[in-house]
CSV table of C-alpha atoms in Angstrom, one decimal:
chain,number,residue,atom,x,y,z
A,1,UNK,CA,126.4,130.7,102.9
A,2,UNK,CA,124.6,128.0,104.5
A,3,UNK,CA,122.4,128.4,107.5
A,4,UNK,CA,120.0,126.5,109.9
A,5,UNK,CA,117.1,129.4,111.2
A,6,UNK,CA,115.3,127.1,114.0
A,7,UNK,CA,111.0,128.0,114.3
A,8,UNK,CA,108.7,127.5,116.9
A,9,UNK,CA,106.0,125.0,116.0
A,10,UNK,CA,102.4,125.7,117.5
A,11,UNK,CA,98.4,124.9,116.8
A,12,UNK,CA,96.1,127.6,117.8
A,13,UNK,CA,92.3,126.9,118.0
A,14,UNK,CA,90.5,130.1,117.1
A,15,UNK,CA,87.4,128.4,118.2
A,16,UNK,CA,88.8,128.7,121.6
A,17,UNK,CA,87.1,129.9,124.5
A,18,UNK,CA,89.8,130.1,126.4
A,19,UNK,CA,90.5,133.3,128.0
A,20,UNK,CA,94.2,133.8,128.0
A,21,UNK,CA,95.8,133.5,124.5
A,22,UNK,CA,98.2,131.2,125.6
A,23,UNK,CA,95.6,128.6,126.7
A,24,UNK,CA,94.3,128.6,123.2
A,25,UNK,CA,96.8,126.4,122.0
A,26,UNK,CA,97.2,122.8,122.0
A,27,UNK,CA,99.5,120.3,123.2
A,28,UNK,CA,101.4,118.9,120.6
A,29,UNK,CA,100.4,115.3,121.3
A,30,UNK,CA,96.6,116.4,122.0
A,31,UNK,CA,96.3,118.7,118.7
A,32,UNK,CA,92.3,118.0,118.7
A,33,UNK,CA,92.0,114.4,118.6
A,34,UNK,CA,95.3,113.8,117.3
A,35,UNK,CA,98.9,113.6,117.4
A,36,UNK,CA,101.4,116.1,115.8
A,37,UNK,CA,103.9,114.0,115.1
A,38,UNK,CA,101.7,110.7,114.2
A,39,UNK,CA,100.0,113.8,111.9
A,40,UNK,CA,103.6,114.8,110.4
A,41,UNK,CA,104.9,110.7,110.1
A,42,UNK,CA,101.7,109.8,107.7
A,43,UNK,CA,101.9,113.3,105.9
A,44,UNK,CA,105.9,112.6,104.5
A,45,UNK,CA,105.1,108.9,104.2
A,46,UNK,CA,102.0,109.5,101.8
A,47,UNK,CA,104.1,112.2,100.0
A,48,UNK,CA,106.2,110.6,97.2
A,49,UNK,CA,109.5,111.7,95.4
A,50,UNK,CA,108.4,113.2,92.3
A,51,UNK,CA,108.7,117.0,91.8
A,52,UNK,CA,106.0,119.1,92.2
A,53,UNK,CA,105.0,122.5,90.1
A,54,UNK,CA,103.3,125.1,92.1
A,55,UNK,CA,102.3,127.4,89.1
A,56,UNK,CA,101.6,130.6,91.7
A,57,UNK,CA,104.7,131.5,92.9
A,58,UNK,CA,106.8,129.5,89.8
A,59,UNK,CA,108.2,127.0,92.1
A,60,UNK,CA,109.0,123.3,91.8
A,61,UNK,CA,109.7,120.8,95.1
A,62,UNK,CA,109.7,117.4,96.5
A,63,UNK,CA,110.4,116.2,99.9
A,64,UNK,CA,113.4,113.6,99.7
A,65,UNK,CA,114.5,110.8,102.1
A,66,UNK,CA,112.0,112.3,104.9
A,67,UNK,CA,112.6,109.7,108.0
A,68,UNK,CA,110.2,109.3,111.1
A,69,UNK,CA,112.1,109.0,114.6
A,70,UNK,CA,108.9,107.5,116.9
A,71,UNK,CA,111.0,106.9,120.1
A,72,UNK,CA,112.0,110.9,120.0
A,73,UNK,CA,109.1,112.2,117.8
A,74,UNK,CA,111.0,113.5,115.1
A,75,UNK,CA,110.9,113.5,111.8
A,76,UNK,CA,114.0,115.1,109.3
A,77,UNK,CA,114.7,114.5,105.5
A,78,UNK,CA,115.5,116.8,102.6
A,79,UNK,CA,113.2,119.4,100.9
A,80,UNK,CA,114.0,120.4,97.6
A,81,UNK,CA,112.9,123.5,96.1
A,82,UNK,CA,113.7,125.6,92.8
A,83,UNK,CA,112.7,128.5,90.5
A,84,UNK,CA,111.7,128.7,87.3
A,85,UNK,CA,109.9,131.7,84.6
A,86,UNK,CA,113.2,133.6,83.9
A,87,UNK,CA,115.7,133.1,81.5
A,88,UNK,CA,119.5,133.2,82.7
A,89,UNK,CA,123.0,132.0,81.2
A,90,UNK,CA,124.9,129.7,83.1
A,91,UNK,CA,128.6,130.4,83.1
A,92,UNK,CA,132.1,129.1,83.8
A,93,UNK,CA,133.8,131.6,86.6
A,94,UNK,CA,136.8,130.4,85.4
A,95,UNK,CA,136.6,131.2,81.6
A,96,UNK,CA,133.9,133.7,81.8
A,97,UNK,CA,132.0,131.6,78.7
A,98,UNK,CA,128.3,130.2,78.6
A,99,UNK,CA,128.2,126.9,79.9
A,100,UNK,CA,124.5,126.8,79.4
A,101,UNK,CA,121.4,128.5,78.7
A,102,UNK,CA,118.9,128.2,81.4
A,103,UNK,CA,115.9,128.7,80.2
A,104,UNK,CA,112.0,129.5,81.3
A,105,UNK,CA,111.3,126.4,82.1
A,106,UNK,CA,114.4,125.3,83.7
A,107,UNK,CA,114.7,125.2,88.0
A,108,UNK,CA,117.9,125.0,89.7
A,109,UNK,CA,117.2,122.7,92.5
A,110,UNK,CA,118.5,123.6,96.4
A,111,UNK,CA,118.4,120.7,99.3
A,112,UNK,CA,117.1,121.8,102.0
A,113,UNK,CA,117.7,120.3,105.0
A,114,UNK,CA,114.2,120.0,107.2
A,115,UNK,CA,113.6,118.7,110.9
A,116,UNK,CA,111.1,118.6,113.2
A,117,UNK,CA,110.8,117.9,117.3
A,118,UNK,CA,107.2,117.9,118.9
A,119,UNK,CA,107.9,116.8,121.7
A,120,UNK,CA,104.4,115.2,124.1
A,121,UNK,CA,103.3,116.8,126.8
A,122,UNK,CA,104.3,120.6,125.8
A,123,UNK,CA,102.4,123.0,123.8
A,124,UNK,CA,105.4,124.5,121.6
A,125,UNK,CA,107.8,122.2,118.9
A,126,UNK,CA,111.4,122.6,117.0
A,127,UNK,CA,111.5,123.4,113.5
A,128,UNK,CA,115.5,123.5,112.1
A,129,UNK,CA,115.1,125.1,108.2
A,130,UNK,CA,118.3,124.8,106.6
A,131,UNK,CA,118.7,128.1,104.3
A,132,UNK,CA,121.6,128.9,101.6
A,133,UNK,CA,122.4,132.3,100.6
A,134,UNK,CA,119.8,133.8,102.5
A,135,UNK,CA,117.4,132.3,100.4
A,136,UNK,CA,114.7,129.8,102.5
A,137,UNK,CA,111.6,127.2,102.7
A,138,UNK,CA,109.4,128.8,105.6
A,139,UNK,CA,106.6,130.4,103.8
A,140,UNK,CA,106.3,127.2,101.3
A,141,UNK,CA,106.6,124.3,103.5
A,142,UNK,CA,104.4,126.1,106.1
A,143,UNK,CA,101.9,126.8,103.5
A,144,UNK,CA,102.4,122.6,102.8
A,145,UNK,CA,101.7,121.6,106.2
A,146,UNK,CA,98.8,124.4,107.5
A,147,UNK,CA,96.5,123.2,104.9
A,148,UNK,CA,97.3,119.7,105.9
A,149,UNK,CA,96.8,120.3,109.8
A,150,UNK,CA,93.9,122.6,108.8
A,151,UNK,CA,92.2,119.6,107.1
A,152,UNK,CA,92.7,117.0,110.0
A,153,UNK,CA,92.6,119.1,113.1
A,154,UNK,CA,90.5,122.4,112.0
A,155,UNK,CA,93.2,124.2,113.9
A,156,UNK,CA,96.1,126.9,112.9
A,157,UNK,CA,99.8,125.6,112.6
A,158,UNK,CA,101.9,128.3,113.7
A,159,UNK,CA,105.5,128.0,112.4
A,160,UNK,CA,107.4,131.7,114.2
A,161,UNK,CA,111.0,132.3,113.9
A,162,UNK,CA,112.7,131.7,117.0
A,163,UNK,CA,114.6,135.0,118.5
A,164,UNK,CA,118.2,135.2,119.7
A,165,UNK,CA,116.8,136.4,123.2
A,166,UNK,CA,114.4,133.2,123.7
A,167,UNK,CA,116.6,130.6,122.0
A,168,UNK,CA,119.8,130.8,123.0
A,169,UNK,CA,119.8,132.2,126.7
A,170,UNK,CA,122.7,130.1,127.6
A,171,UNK,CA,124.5,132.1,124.5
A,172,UNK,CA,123.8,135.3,125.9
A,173,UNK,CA,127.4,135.2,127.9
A,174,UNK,CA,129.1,133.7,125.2
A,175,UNK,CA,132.2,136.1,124.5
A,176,UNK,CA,132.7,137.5,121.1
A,177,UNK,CA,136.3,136.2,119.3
A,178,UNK,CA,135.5,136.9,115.4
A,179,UNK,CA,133.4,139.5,113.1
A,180,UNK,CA,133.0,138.4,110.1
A,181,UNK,CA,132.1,140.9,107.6
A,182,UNK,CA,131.5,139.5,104.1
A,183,UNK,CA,131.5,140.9,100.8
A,184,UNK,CA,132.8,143.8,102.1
A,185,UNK,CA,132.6,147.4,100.7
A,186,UNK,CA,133.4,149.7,103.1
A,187,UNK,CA,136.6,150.8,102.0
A,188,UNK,CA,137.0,149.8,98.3
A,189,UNK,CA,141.2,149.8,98.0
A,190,UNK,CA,141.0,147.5,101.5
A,191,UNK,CA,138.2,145.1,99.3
A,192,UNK,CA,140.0,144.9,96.1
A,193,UNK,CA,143.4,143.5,98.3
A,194,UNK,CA,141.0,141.1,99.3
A,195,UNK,CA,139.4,140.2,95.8
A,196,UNK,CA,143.1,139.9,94.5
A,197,UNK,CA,143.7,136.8,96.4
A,198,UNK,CA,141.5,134.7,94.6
A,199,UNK,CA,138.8,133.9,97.0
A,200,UNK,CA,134.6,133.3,95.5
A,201,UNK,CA,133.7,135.5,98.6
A,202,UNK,CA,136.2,137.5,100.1
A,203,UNK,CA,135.9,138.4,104.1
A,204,UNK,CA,136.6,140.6,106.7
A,205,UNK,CA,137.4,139.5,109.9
A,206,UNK,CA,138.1,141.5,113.0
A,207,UNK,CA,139.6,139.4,115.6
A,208,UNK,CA,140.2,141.3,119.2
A,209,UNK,CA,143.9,141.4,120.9
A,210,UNK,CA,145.7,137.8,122.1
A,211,UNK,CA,143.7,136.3,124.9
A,212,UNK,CA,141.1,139.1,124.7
A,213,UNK,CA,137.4,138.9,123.0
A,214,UNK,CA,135.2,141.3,121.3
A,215,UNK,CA,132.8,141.5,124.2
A,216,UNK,CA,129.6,139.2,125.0
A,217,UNK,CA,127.4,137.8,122.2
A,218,UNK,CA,124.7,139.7,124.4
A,219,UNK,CA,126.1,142.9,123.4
A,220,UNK,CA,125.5,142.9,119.8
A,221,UNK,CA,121.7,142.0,120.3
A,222,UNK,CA,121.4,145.0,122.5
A,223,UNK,CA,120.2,148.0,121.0
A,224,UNK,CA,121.4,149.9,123.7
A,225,UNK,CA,124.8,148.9,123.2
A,226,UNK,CA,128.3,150.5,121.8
A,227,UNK,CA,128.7,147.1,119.7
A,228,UNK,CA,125.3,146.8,118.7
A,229,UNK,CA,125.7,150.5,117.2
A,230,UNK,CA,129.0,149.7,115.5
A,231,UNK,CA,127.5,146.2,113.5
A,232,UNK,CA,124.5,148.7,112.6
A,233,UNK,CA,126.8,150.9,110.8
A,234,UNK,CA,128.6,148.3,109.4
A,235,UNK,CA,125.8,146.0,108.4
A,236,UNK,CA,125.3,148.0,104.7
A,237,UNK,CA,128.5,148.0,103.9
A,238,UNK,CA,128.3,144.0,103.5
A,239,UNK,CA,126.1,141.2,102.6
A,240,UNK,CA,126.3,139.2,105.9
A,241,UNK,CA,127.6,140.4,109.7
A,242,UNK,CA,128.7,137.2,111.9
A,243,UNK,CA,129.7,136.9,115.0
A,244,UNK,CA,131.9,133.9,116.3
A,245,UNK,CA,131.5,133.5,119.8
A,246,UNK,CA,132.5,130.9,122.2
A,247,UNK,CA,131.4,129.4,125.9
A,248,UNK,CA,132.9,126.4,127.6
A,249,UNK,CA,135.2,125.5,124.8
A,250,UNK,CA,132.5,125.2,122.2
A,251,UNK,CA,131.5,127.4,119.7
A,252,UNK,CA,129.0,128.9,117.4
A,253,UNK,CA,128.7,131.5,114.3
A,254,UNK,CA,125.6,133.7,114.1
A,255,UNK,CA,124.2,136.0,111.9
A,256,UNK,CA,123.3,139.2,113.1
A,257,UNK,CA,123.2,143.0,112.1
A,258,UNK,CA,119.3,142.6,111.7
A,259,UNK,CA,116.9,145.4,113.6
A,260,UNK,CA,116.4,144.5,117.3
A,261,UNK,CA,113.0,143.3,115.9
A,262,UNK,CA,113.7,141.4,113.2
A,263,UNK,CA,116.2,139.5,114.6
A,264,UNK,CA,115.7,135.6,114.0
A,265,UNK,CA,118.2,133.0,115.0
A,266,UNK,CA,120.6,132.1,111.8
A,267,UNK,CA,123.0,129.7,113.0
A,268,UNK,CA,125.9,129.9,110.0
A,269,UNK,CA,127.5,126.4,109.1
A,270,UNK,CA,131.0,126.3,109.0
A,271,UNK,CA,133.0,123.7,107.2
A,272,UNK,CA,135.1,123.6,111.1
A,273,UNK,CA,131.6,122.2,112.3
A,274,UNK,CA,130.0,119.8,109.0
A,275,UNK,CA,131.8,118.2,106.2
A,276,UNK,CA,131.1,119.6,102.9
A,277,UNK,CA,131.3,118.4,99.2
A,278,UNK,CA,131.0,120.3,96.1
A,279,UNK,CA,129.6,123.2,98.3
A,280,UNK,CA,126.8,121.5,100.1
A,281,UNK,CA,126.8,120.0,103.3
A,282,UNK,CA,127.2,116.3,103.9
A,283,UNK,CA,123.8,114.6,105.3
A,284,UNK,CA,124.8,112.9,108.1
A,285,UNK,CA,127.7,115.0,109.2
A,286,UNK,CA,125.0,117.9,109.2
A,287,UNK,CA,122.3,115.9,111.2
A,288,UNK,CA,124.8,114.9,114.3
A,289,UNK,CA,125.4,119.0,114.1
A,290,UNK,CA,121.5,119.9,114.3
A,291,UNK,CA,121.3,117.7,116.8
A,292,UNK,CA,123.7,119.2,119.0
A,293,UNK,CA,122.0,122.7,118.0
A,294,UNK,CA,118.3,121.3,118.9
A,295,UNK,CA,119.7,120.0,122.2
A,296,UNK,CA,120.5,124.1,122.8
A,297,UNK,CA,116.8,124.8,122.0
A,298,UNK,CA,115.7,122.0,123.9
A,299,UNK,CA,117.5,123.6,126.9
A,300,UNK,CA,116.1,126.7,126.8
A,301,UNK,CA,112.4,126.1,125.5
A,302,UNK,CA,111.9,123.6,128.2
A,303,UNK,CA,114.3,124.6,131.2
A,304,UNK,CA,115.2,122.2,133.6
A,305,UNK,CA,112.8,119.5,132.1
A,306,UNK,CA,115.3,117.2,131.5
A,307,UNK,CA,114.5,116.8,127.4
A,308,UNK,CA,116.5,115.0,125.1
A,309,UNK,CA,116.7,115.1,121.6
């Protein structure tokens, strides 16, 4: 499953005097002397394409095809990131056989897809992380860019996961047409139907009567709520709980089925939305998407101030 999990950028100054927390951080364009963007631009423009092997956590990465947008401060590109120390056999789903030995030293290598919106004149940015299989690059690229920012600036980059409730307000009405409940094992005779016809991930999806919907998107982020209950004592039965949900004749596919307090903004990509090859999302068909999903942000980090991204 591949997802894009959007973050808050931010640069605290601990040196502060500020009084109110929220006056402790900087402007994204006035981060110290300097510019966050101009700060990001010279960072993935120094950084070159060869893999990288940080020994600590048994990781290797490089940033690929990064691009700097000055006209609407942002920057986007590929980060690609694998894991190495343990030994694993490769095989062929089809036959069952090894295909291959992975071994120690051997990474399998994800693309990530990275973008970044710091915006002048405001004192909180747009970070889209593109995750697959529930696996991400927060902590490492964050860890990447704080020392970097720590080095120029002396301040704190913040990089928080962006909740349902402060991202997507203009969701919150959206009505409910599709769970989604996959790898299903609630009912084990219903599952193996569903393994018998031959799909890598079989699904479960509860659609409401014609010309009805399952209730608001709202609903299911409310702890309070009948269908908030009901995805909670689904959510162990499966690996992933998504709701479809539409407004205005567009829609959108979020995770959900987190605690009320963990719950971070997953936007699923569906092949309806981005072209796929071989499993992985096309470049440019995924970009035009992000953009459309960092115009949402835009709308309600920074309502009614006209932004575009």
């Amino acid at each position: 499953m591949h997802a894009i999990a959007p973050y808050s950028i931010r640069f605290f100054d601990p040196n502060s005097t500020a009084i109110k927390i929220e006056d402790r951080y900087s402007k994204l364009d006035k981060v110290g002397a300097y510019d966050a963007f101009k700060i990001l631009e010279d960072y993935f423009k120094r950084v070159d394409d060869k893999f990288v092997i940080a020994e600590d956590t048994k990781q290797v990465y490089r940033f690929k095809g990064m691009a700097a947008d000055p006209a609407k401060r942002q920057v986007a590109g590929w980060f690609e990131v694998g894991s190495y120390g343990v030994k694993n056999d490769i095989i062929d789903i089809k036959t069952g056989n090894v295909d291959y030995q992975k071994t120690q030293e051997n990474a399998e290598i994800i693309r990530h897809y990275v973008r970044f919106f710091v915006p002048s004149g405001f004192n909180e940015g747009i970070a889209l992380l593109h995750s697959f299989k529930g696996a991400g690059i927060k902590t490492l690229l964050h860890e990447l860019l704080r020392v970097e920012f720590v080095r120029i600036t002396k301040l704190n980059l913040q990089m928080n996961p962006l909740a349902y409730k402060k991202a997507f307000v203009s969701w919150e009405k959206a009505a409910a047409k599709e769970i989604r409940l996959t790898k299903f094992e609630g009912m084990s005779d219903l599952t193996d139907q569903i393994k018998k016809l031959g799909h890598k991930e079989q699904q479960l999806i509860i659609k409401p009567p014609s010309r009805s919907s399952l209730g608001l998107f709202k609903d299911y982020l409310d702890p309070n709520s009948d269908k908030y209950k009901v995805v909670e004592y689904l959510s162990p039965m499966c690996a992933h709980v998504k709701v479809v949900v539409e407004l205005g004749g567009k829609r959108r596919t979020f995770t959900i089925g987190r605690p009320a307090d963990e719950q971070v903004c997953e936007i699923a990509i569906d092949e309806e939305d981005v072209d796929f090859i071989a499993g992985n999302p096309v470049g440019s068909s995924l970009h035009k998407w992000c953009t459309i999903v960092l115009q949402d942000l835009a709308d309600a980090l920074y309502p009614k101030m006209g932004v575009k991204v």
